[in-house]
């Protein structure tokens, strides 16, 4: 049976290099002929894709040491997505109807080589939950921060995609107390009510470091930092001797009106890191390829049962994606931001 | 036989809290009655003591997270020393004539509890070599930086007490290429001629980062940082993916005319640490108590044979110690600075 594909399909493109924070007007919804796979390629109908702040680092100009080249005006955006295979090469491992995870989001249809599609064999009841960042929190806490039973854990940016999962993950790994930071009281309430946080510190006027010290009077053993900048510096101040920091995000830079959004400079005192025996370790999933499988093996059944929540903001329809990105950078969203197609 | 002890002995005291860099005039050589041990204490005749830059952090005012309280005017200085036991408690492990390592330097005679004296059983031909910092370089490279065979290693402050040993230690541990930094051409020459360095970058006018990139065109895998500040930031720039940094010193702050000398602030970009998967780890020997014994067991015979050099500057006589400290902070000395009594 030949699948029915529309004569025109849509994708989100960069319209111009933004000045300051990107807004919906910096993107276009383009109507294009459907992509045509060659004999070795897979055609995927996307169902969900991720809206994520790190995309800003690719659309604001050159960022040194970036893993990918910057996007130019006219380029389609990309990022994590979940879709269904429409057609696949004869004799390969993929079949029409398979659910796959891949990196060609922000479009209705994608053409990819099979090796860039990960088949979701033990698919979760909500396939969009495969866009959740629990595995990143798990990898950062186990590989970079080496969390131990009883540790006090600080998660900066606790309402973000990684942070909203990190409270539950830290609990599963035995943390004694979990403290977060975020920008709004309603987010703080939800984090403590539903998502494993014991206390949440609000950023804003006055000394963040002083509020943090109040929330963690005994100091912190582990820091999972998704923000950088002054929140990271404050975390060093309240860190206990031997504290271990996993650096996983730089929202401070990505959500700032200044600059290209790629950097989160922080002034640290090296002597204090020495005296306190602190370690800071940068973490990305790409550097730890075994983590996803370990996360699924250890906690897949609790993800399927809903015991581990998937905190998300759902956006209906491709055309809403630019607004969703603008709102994400403005701090209006909670958890993993997913566009459903 | 009753040992002969002079009626007056000398010690170095802090005269005043210095403004800016301490100089010889900030110290006094005091003549005092010899200290009298009680029945449970050891009396030691000091033979060698260490002159070290980190002392500045205790004499310039309060430094947050410092392991010791600041010195006040009138207080005797202290630090690592090697001496001979004059009298020891009856029935204890120490005997008159034993050579011991302890922390009551900057004075001719010291009284200590026995548990604060480490007997040097396998004493080196030059007992002052026990003040060498090879064990710190060894611990930092094995514990914090986890050096591997073939690694390119960068040592900042290569002519300092730790750095002047670190080149040889890195070689023993299999480093493929060892690059250092220092402040003078004559130090650079000695480091490359005698002490295991393949190349040495001079700090000074122009871009340190650019010179460093020339000396390590393939980047660096391991950084042993004794300086901090812009040298540490430049090291992050040239670091390879997955690079491991051991932070062991903050000479940048300790040798600066500004401030109390305790800090070496550095502006780092957290996002770059993430993308490059870099780890930074503060290291002190105090946090790794097994390292000294391991260092002696693995390399003691090569230390005794002289195969591992002990680069040092020797100063004759207690009265010269304040000048030696001033000269150390001015960058005039090479290697471990030892006052011989």
XYZ file of C-alpha atoms in Angstrom:
682
model
C 0.000 0.000 0.000
C 1.440 3.349 -0.988
C 1.361 5.829 1.889
C -0.547 9.057 1.281
C 1.733 12.051 1.604
C 0.445 15.581 1.101
C 1.642 17.604 -1.885
C 3.049 20.236 0.458
C 4.585 19.732 3.904
C 5.770 22.275 6.445
C 9.022 22.975 8.268
C 10.363 25.744 10.523
C 13.219 27.773 9.085
C 15.467 30.461 10.453
C 14.402 33.728 8.787
C 17.214 35.936 10.072
C 19.985 36.007 12.652
C 18.292 37.566 15.680
C 19.634 40.508 17.587
C 19.400 39.619 21.247
C 16.743 37.114 22.281
C 15.160 35.327 19.307
C 11.407 35.870 18.823
C 8.719 34.275 16.685
C 9.427 36.808 13.925
C 12.907 35.375 13.427
C 11.423 32.159 12.016
C 9.185 31.219 9.101
C 6.824 28.307 8.586
C 7.776 27.170 5.087
C 5.601 25.036 2.802
C 7.791 22.743 0.741
C 7.372 19.679 -1.485
C 7.556 16.502 0.630
C 11.126 15.197 0.929
C 11.784 12.146 -1.258
C 13.943 9.380 0.242
C 16.419 7.608 -1.993
C 16.692 3.832 -1.909
C 18.882 3.808 1.213
C 16.916 6.321 3.270
C 14.034 6.331 5.722
C 11.005 8.611 5.409
C 9.585 9.552 8.820
C 6.301 11.262 9.690
C 7.141 13.303 12.792
C 4.704 13.240 15.705
C 6.526 15.176 18.433
C 9.624 17.347 18.597
C 11.563 19.093 21.325
C 11.769 22.877 21.797
C 15.042 23.525 23.650
C 17.059 26.542 24.726
C 20.438 25.292 23.467
C 19.128 25.795 19.917
C 19.831 29.457 20.495
C 23.550 28.777 20.412
C 23.214 27.675 16.768
C 21.119 30.617 15.533
C 22.892 33.532 17.186
C 26.196 33.377 15.347
C 29.403 31.470 15.855
C 29.999 29.802 19.221
C 33.493 28.475 19.790
C 33.757 24.733 20.321
C 30.125 24.224 19.279
C 29.490 20.667 18.123
C 27.574 21.839 15.044
C 27.901 24.690 12.548
C 25.612 27.672 13.071
C 22.290 27.825 11.228
C 22.027 30.365 8.415
C 18.898 32.233 7.294
C 16.831 29.847 5.208
C 18.082 26.710 6.972
C 15.478 24.447 8.586
C 15.880 24.038 12.357
C 16.629 20.614 13.787
C 16.641 18.762 17.066
C 15.259 15.697 18.832
C 11.996 14.300 17.449
C 9.824 11.195 17.632
C 8.031 9.950 14.512
C 6.674 6.969 12.597
C 8.497 5.303 9.757
C 6.561 5.735 6.491
C 8.986 3.968 4.164
C 12.293 2.276 4.890
C 14.936 0.497 2.768
C 14.054 -3.088 1.760
C 15.701 -5.693 3.973
C 16.763 -3.242 6.688
C 15.969 -3.280 10.379
C 13.246 -0.628 10.176
C 9.664 -1.265 9.046
C 6.819 1.088 8.184
C 4.954 1.898 11.384
C 8.017 1.706 13.636
C 8.375 4.539 16.145
C 11.816 6.154 15.962
C 13.807 8.859 17.751
C 16.007 11.087 15.567
C 17.431 14.596 15.224
C 15.354 16.014 12.334
C 12.672 17.826 14.299
C 10.911 21.120 13.515
C 9.328 19.614 10.356
C 6.387 17.362 9.508
C 8.322 14.847 7.400
C 11.991 13.940 7.601
C 14.317 11.900 5.412
C 17.236 10.267 7.212
C 19.765 7.461 6.825
C 18.631 4.456 8.911
C 21.632 4.714 11.260
C 20.378 8.103 12.430
C 17.047 6.600 13.567
C 16.793 4.842 16.937
C 13.849 2.425 17.009
C 11.900 2.742 20.271
C 11.270 -0.903 21.016
C 9.980 -0.467 24.542
C 8.029 2.624 23.637
C 6.498 4.567 26.513
C 2.700 4.997 26.676
C 3.259 8.620 25.646
C 5.892 8.436 22.885
C 6.692 12.128 23.449
C 8.159 11.096 26.793
C 11.165 9.808 24.850
C 12.022 13.499 24.431
C 12.290 13.821 28.225
C 15.689 14.573 29.669
C 15.661 12.100 32.548
C 18.547 10.180 31.009
C 20.653 13.353 30.980
C 19.903 13.965 34.652
C 20.687 10.306 35.381
C 23.964 10.371 33.465
C 25.067 13.684 34.961
C 24.281 12.536 38.505
C 25.899 9.114 38.143
C 28.854 9.820 35.811
C 29.846 13.433 36.430
C 28.639 14.096 39.988
C 28.781 10.512 41.321
C 25.842 11.077 43.662
C 25.838 8.973 46.848
C 23.135 7.939 49.286
C 22.291 10.751 51.662
C 23.841 13.536 49.566
C 22.287 16.978 49.513
C 21.797 17.763 45.827
C 21.309 21.201 44.277
C 19.754 21.463 40.814
C 19.888 24.885 39.186
C 17.184 25.579 36.612
C 14.967 23.007 38.297
C 11.900 23.767 36.149
C 13.749 23.151 32.887
C 13.719 19.975 30.827
C 16.637 18.413 32.706
C 15.881 19.986 36.088
C 12.219 18.956 36.205
C 13.321 15.323 35.940
C 16.423 15.672 38.087
C 14.569 15.899 41.416
C 12.930 12.513 40.911
C 16.120 10.989 39.542
C 18.188 12.252 42.475
C 15.621 10.685 44.851
C 15.819 7.353 43.012
C 19.594 7.486 43.406
C 19.344 7.968 47.157
C 19.776 11.718 47.637
C 18.948 12.843 51.161
C 17.770 16.349 50.316
C 17.104 17.972 46.942
C 17.163 21.749 46.531
C 16.340 23.531 43.283
C 16.381 27.020 41.823
C 13.894 28.599 39.464
C 12.417 31.947 38.442
C 8.763 31.840 39.484
C 6.848 30.947 42.619
C 4.353 28.805 40.673
C 7.203 26.713 39.309
C 8.702 26.363 42.774
C 5.336 25.170 44.118
C 5.030 22.509 41.463
C 8.595 21.317 41.953
C 8.089 20.776 45.675
C 4.542 19.404 45.383
C 5.095 16.891 42.571
C 8.685 16.532 41.473
C 10.864 15.465 44.375
C 12.230 18.819 45.522
C 12.461 19.605 49.252
C 13.087 23.321 48.752
C 13.332 25.705 45.831
C 15.203 29.013 45.800
C 13.921 31.831 43.599
C 16.366 33.876 41.597
C 15.696 37.606 41.383
C 16.289 40.657 43.549
C 18.717 40.402 46.443
C 21.411 37.844 47.109
C 20.770 34.502 45.468
C 23.727 33.082 47.393
C 22.192 34.116 50.731
C 18.846 32.488 49.895
C 20.645 29.381 48.722
C 22.593 29.184 51.984
C 19.278 29.364 53.857
C 17.786 26.523 51.820
C 20.890 24.349 52.276
C 22.226 25.306 55.706
C 24.519 22.249 55.819
C 25.856 22.968 52.327
C 25.539 20.787 49.248
C 27.408 17.659 48.210
C 26.336 17.545 44.580
C 25.358 20.244 42.105
C 23.643 19.586 38.807
C 24.003 22.936 37.080
C 21.885 23.805 34.044
C 22.226 27.589 34.438
C 25.834 28.715 34.948
C 26.818 32.299 35.727
C 26.104 33.654 39.203
C 24.035 30.612 40.203
C 27.056 28.393 39.617
C 29.284 30.806 41.557
C 26.782 30.798 44.443
C 26.734 27.012 44.396
C 30.521 26.975 44.838
C 30.062 29.202 47.883
C 27.637 26.800 49.594
C 29.407 23.638 48.428
C 30.702 21.292 51.091
C 34.244 19.984 51.108
C 34.617 17.469 48.280
C 31.477 18.586 46.458
C 30.998 17.286 42.913
C 29.468 19.474 40.222
C 27.966 18.217 36.953
C 27.712 21.033 34.424
C 24.974 20.214 31.911
C 23.509 23.500 30.717
C 24.090 27.200 30.306
C 20.598 28.672 30.485
C 22.037 31.840 31.995
C 23.599 32.657 28.630
C 20.935 31.103 26.433
C 18.129 33.095 28.064
C 20.055 36.360 28.191
C 19.174 39.230 25.827
C 22.901 39.905 25.442
C 25.308 38.051 23.221
C 24.806 35.088 20.972
C 23.451 32.998 23.799
C 26.219 30.480 23.697
C 28.146 31.417 26.752
C 27.550 31.506 30.473
C 30.702 33.111 31.855
C 31.251 32.602 35.540
C 33.914 34.046 37.771
C 35.251 31.308 39.986
C 37.993 31.429 42.581
C 40.372 28.613 41.780
C 41.899 28.729 45.253
C 38.532 28.019 46.809
C 38.039 25.040 44.482
C 41.406 23.716 45.689
C 40.815 24.285 49.416
C 37.362 22.708 49.176
C 38.518 19.839 46.954
C 35.683 20.598 44.545
C 35.313 18.961 41.152
C 33.461 20.490 38.193
C 32.755 18.266 35.234
C 31.087 19.149 31.939
C 28.545 16.526 30.863
C 26.727 15.792 27.610
C 24.954 12.595 26.695
C 27.081 12.367 23.553
C 30.184 11.748 25.673
C 28.536 8.873 27.552
C 26.921 6.609 24.961
C 26.024 3.809 27.384
C 23.895 5.977 29.633
C 20.603 5.886 27.706
C 20.478 2.091 27.669
C 21.383 1.898 31.368
C 18.713 4.441 32.244
C 16.081 2.445 30.317
C 17.192 -0.844 31.825
C 17.144 0.463 35.395
C 14.103 2.701 35.293
C 12.127 1.906 32.103
C 9.378 0.089 33.984
C 8.897 3.044 36.342
C 8.770 5.397 33.379
C 6.124 3.219 31.732
C 4.099 3.014 34.945
C 4.238 6.769 35.435
C 6.003 6.390 38.785
C 8.702 8.609 37.309
C 6.798 11.610 35.989
C 7.342 13.288 32.617
C 6.796 16.989 33.369
C 6.076 18.683 30.059
C 4.464 21.619 28.322
C 2.590 20.542 25.193
C 2.170 22.776 22.177
C -0.335 21.831 19.459
C 0.769 22.174 15.860
C 3.916 23.065 13.961
C 2.851 26.667 13.388
C 3.000 27.326 17.135
C 6.635 26.231 17.440
C 8.255 29.690 16.942
C 6.014 31.153 19.654
C 6.843 28.202 21.905
C 10.560 28.868 21.463
C 10.073 32.580 22.251
C 8.085 31.655 25.359
C 10.682 29.097 26.439
C 13.452 31.709 26.305
C 11.215 34.091 28.278
C 10.910 31.502 31.040
C 7.171 30.906 30.637
C 7.249 27.144 30.215
C 7.689 24.257 32.623
C 9.511 20.992 32.046
C 10.150 19.491 28.631
C 8.567 21.601 25.887
C 7.101 19.383 23.152
C 5.343 20.317 19.923
C 2.753 17.684 18.983
C 2.017 17.323 15.276
C 73.504 12.912 78.114
C 71.687 16.193 78.331
C 71.555 17.983 74.996
C 73.067 21.434 74.801
C 70.463 24.027 73.873
C 71.331 27.695 73.561
C 69.909 30.171 76.034
C 68.214 32.049 73.206
C 66.782 30.625 69.982
C 65.332 32.392 66.975
C 62.045 32.305 65.093
C 60.414 34.342 62.304
C 57.319 36.297 63.314
C 54.781 38.347 61.409
C 55.466 42.015 62.293
C 52.420 43.555 60.619
C 49.686 42.741 58.126
C 51.235 43.786 54.802
C 49.591 46.058 52.299
C 49.976 44.424 48.923
C 52.897 42.070 48.438
C 54.653 41.170 51.715
C 58.300 42.205 51.988
C 61.121 41.434 54.388
C 60.096 44.419 56.535
C 56.794 42.749 57.399
C 58.631 40.124 59.468
C 60.941 40.086 62.462
C 63.615 37.657 63.576
C 62.762 37.201 67.262
C 65.150 35.889 69.921
C 63.224 33.873 72.475
C 63.985 31.431 75.276
C 64.173 27.884 73.924
C 60.790 26.135 73.988
C 60.453 23.583 76.796
C 58.643 20.330 75.997
C 56.363 18.812 78.597
C 56.544 15.087 79.344
C 54.377 14.147 76.329
C 56.072 16.368 73.765
C 58.945 16.178 71.315
C 61.692 18.800 71.074
C 63.035 19.122 67.522
C 66.091 20.967 66.241
C 65.048 22.163 62.776
C 67.516 21.722 59.908
C 65.497 22.793 56.852
C 62.184 24.511 56.286
C 60.082 25.382 53.261
C 59.448 28.916 51.990
C 56.165 28.763 50.097
C 53.824 31.235 48.392
C 50.589 29.919 49.940
C 51.787 31.331 53.273
C 50.688 34.679 51.914
C 47.062 33.621 52.209
C 47.480 33.406 55.991
C 49.209 36.745 56.510
C 47.154 39.006 54.259
C 43.892 38.899 56.162
C 40.908 36.585 56.135
C 40.531 34.163 53.229
C 37.223 32.359 53.020
C 37.382 28.575 53.326
C 41.032 28.706 54.392
C 42.064 25.590 56.305
C 43.807 27.615 59.034
C 43.116 30.888 60.858
C 45.065 33.936 59.641
C 48.318 34.854 61.342
C 48.253 37.976 63.533
C 51.131 40.378 64.142
C 53.441 38.764 66.687
C 52.589 35.199 65.681
C 55.448 32.930 64.575
C 55.132 31.654 60.997
C 54.803 27.949 60.363
C 55.032 25.409 57.561
C 56.771 22.211 56.489
C 60.158 21.546 58.104
C 62.683 18.737 58.569
C 64.558 18.422 61.850
C 66.239 16.118 64.348
C 64.588 14.924 67.496
C 66.446 16.289 70.579
C 64.222 14.795 73.272
C 61.135 12.608 72.995
C 58.691 11.063 75.489
C 59.958 7.909 77.213
C 58.645 4.709 75.674
C 57.331 6.385 72.528
C 58.162 5.620 68.901
C 60.545 8.557 68.484
C 64.173 8.590 69.672
C 66.729 11.374 69.964
C 68.518 11.691 66.623
C 65.518 10.633 64.511
C 64.861 12.781 61.459
C 61.253 13.991 61.330
C 58.984 16.006 59.041
C 56.512 18.386 60.701
C 54.692 21.710 60.297
C 56.579 23.943 62.769
C 59.044 25.568 60.394
C 60.419 29.147 60.424
C 62.139 28.562 63.793
C 65.298 26.884 65.065
C 63.662 24.695 67.718
C 60.117 23.351 67.788
C 58.016 21.599 70.396
C 55.325 19.286 69.049
C 53.132 16.362 70.086
C 54.635 13.122 68.683
C 51.639 12.514 66.400
C 52.500 15.696 64.486
C 55.973 14.363 63.653
C 56.467 11.953 60.744
C 59.656 9.934 61.151
C 61.595 9.733 57.875
C 62.633 6.100 57.931
C 63.887 5.899 54.381
C 65.489 9.312 54.577
C 66.810 10.743 51.320
C 70.527 11.544 50.991
C 69.562 15.219 51.219
C 66.948 15.341 54.001
C 65.719 18.693 52.653
C 64.407 16.809 49.636
C 61.562 15.651 51.859
C 60.289 19.219 51.472
C 60.012 18.674 47.707
C 56.554 18.693 46.191
C 56.896 15.670 43.941
C 54.216 13.831 45.900
C 51.785 16.680 45.259
C 52.504 16.544 41.525
C 52.135 12.751 41.634
C 48.840 12.881 43.534
C 47.403 15.633 41.360
C 48.348 13.832 38.144
C 47.108 10.423 39.266
C 44.090 11.297 41.431
C 42.697 14.538 40.043
C 43.868 14.529 36.422
C 44.148 10.759 35.908
C 47.019 11.113 33.457
C 47.298 8.372 30.813
C 50.132 7.136 28.630
C 50.696 9.427 25.675
C 48.824 12.415 27.123
C 49.976 15.935 26.404
C 50.330 17.555 29.824
C 50.402 21.283 30.561
C 51.887 22.468 33.865
C 51.365 26.140 34.703
C 53.936 27.682 37.024
C 56.447 25.063 35.911
C 59.374 26.605 37.807
C 57.562 26.525 41.141
C 57.942 23.898 43.845
C 55.229 21.652 42.396
C 55.841 22.516 38.755
C 59.595 21.900 38.805
C 58.904 18.308 39.884
C 55.819 17.835 37.744
C 57.648 17.517 34.431
C 59.664 14.531 35.643
C 56.643 13.010 37.362
C 54.490 13.357 34.247
C 57.219 11.598 32.242
C 57.384 8.756 34.777
C 53.627 8.380 34.417
C 53.871 8.052 30.644
C 53.026 11.528 29.363
C 53.765 11.915 25.663
C 54.534 15.637 25.702
C 54.966 18.038 28.618
C 54.496 21.778 28.201
C 55.059 24.319 30.964
C 54.625 28.007 31.604
C 56.886 30.343 33.534
C 57.973 33.979 33.772
C 61.647 34.059 32.718
C 63.682 32.699 29.840
C 66.372 31.317 32.168
C 63.744 29.286 34.014
C 62.345 28.011 30.721
C 65.814 26.933 29.623
C 66.419 24.971 32.791
C 62.993 23.319 32.626
C 63.602 22.035 29.112
C 67.272 21.160 29.654
C 66.979 19.276 32.950
C 63.451 18.779 34.139
C 61.436 16.873 31.586
C 59.709 19.708 29.736
C 59.429 19.624 25.935
C 58.403 23.265 25.624
C 57.846 26.199 27.961
C 55.617 29.203 27.282
C 56.554 32.560 28.790
C 53.871 34.719 30.315
C 54.135 38.444 29.681
C 53.223 40.871 26.920
C 50.866 39.703 24.192
C 48.486 36.792 24.156
C 49.482 33.985 26.461
C 46.728 31.857 24.941
C 48.174 32.288 21.441
C 51.662 31.266 22.569
C 50.220 28.316 24.419
C 48.336 27.198 21.307
C 51.633 27.323 19.374
C 53.405 25.190 21.996
C 50.577 22.645 22.073
C 49.194 22.653 18.524
C 47.256 19.414 19.125
C 45.796 20.734 22.382
C 46.327 19.337 25.863
C 44.790 16.317 27.591
C 45.830 17.111 31.156
C 46.463 20.389 32.959
C 48.212 20.671 36.300
C 47.455 24.260 37.257
C 49.418 26.005 39.983
C 48.665 29.542 38.784
C 44.956 30.132 38.073
C 43.608 33.327 36.534
C 44.205 33.940 32.836
C 46.606 31.009 32.510
C 43.848 28.660 33.615
C 41.398 30.327 31.211
C 43.910 29.968 28.360
C 44.380 26.299 29.249
C 40.628 25.760 28.869
C 40.874 27.287 25.401
C 43.568 24.853 24.235
C 42.161 21.847 26.090
C 41.153 18.845 24.034
C 37.789 17.191 24.344
C 37.635 15.331 27.657
C 40.623 17.159 29.158
C 41.203 16.738 32.901
C 42.456 19.620 35.034
C 44.050 19.279 38.466
C 43.952 22.594 40.321
C 46.736 22.646 42.906
C 47.806 26.255 43.320
C 46.812 29.868 42.924
C 50.124 31.649 42.356
C 48.353 34.230 40.204
C 46.676 35.576 43.317
C 49.474 34.864 45.769
C 52.053 36.747 43.707
C 49.765 39.673 42.887
C 50.284 43.060 44.543
C 46.508 43.383 44.824
C 44.287 41.798 47.424
C 45.105 39.483 50.278
C 46.718 36.998 47.926
C 44.266 34.272 48.644
C 42.271 34.289 45.486
C 42.910 33.611 41.841
C 39.625 34.532 40.193
C 39.174 33.178 36.715
C 36.391 33.785 34.252
C 35.398 30.495 32.713
C 32.686 29.755 30.196
C 30.622 26.940 31.618
C 29.129 26.129 28.227
C 32.583 25.461 26.815
C 33.369 23.146 29.739
C 30.194 21.224 28.878
C 30.766 21.024 25.122
C 34.349 19.913 25.663
C 33.493 17.499 28.486
C 36.208 19.075 30.626
C 36.705 18.279 34.305
C 38.353 20.612 36.828
C 39.264 19.163 40.201
C 40.767 20.929 43.202
C 43.580 18.898 44.785
C 45.433 19.113 48.088
C 47.534 16.403 49.670
C 45.415 16.648 52.815
C 42.428 15.238 50.913
C 44.403 12.216 49.695
C 46.237 10.787 52.702
C 47.467 7.631 50.956
C 49.365 9.462 48.243
C 52.631 10.165 50.090
C 53.180 6.519 50.955
C 52.332 5.425 47.417
C 54.729 7.992 45.974
C 57.536 6.760 48.239
C 56.813 3.126 47.494
C 56.755 3.611 43.727
C 59.521 6.133 43.302
C 61.553 6.298 46.542
C 64.503 4.417 45.069
C 64.684 6.794 42.107
C 64.504 9.754 44.470
C 67.364 8.298 46.526
C 69.423 7.614 43.406
C 68.871 11.140 42.103
C 67.204 9.830 38.946
C 64.247 12.005 39.941
C 65.803 15.432 40.532
C 65.039 17.734 43.467
C 65.181 21.225 41.925
C 65.658 23.674 44.749
C 66.918 27.078 45.771
C 68.884 26.946 49.022
C 68.999 29.820 51.482
C 71.570 29.788 54.305
C 70.379 30.805 57.744
C 67.144 31.713 59.445
C 67.807 35.458 59.206
C 67.620 35.247 55.402
C 64.128 33.715 55.411
C 62.130 36.995 55.156
C 64.209 38.074 52.157
C 63.754 34.616 50.630
C 59.984 34.949 50.964
C 60.038 38.417 49.371
C 62.153 37.064 46.501
C 59.871 34.055 46.066
C 56.834 36.313 45.662
C 58.809 38.433 43.180
C 59.430 35.340 41.048
C 63.214 35.277 41.517
C 63.544 31.703 42.760
C 63.462 28.337 41.067
C 62.017 25.086 42.365
C 61.514 24.313 46.029
C 62.820 27.146 48.222
C 64.505 25.753 51.346
C 66.102 27.580 54.260
C 68.966 25.530 55.709
C 69.701 26.087 59.394
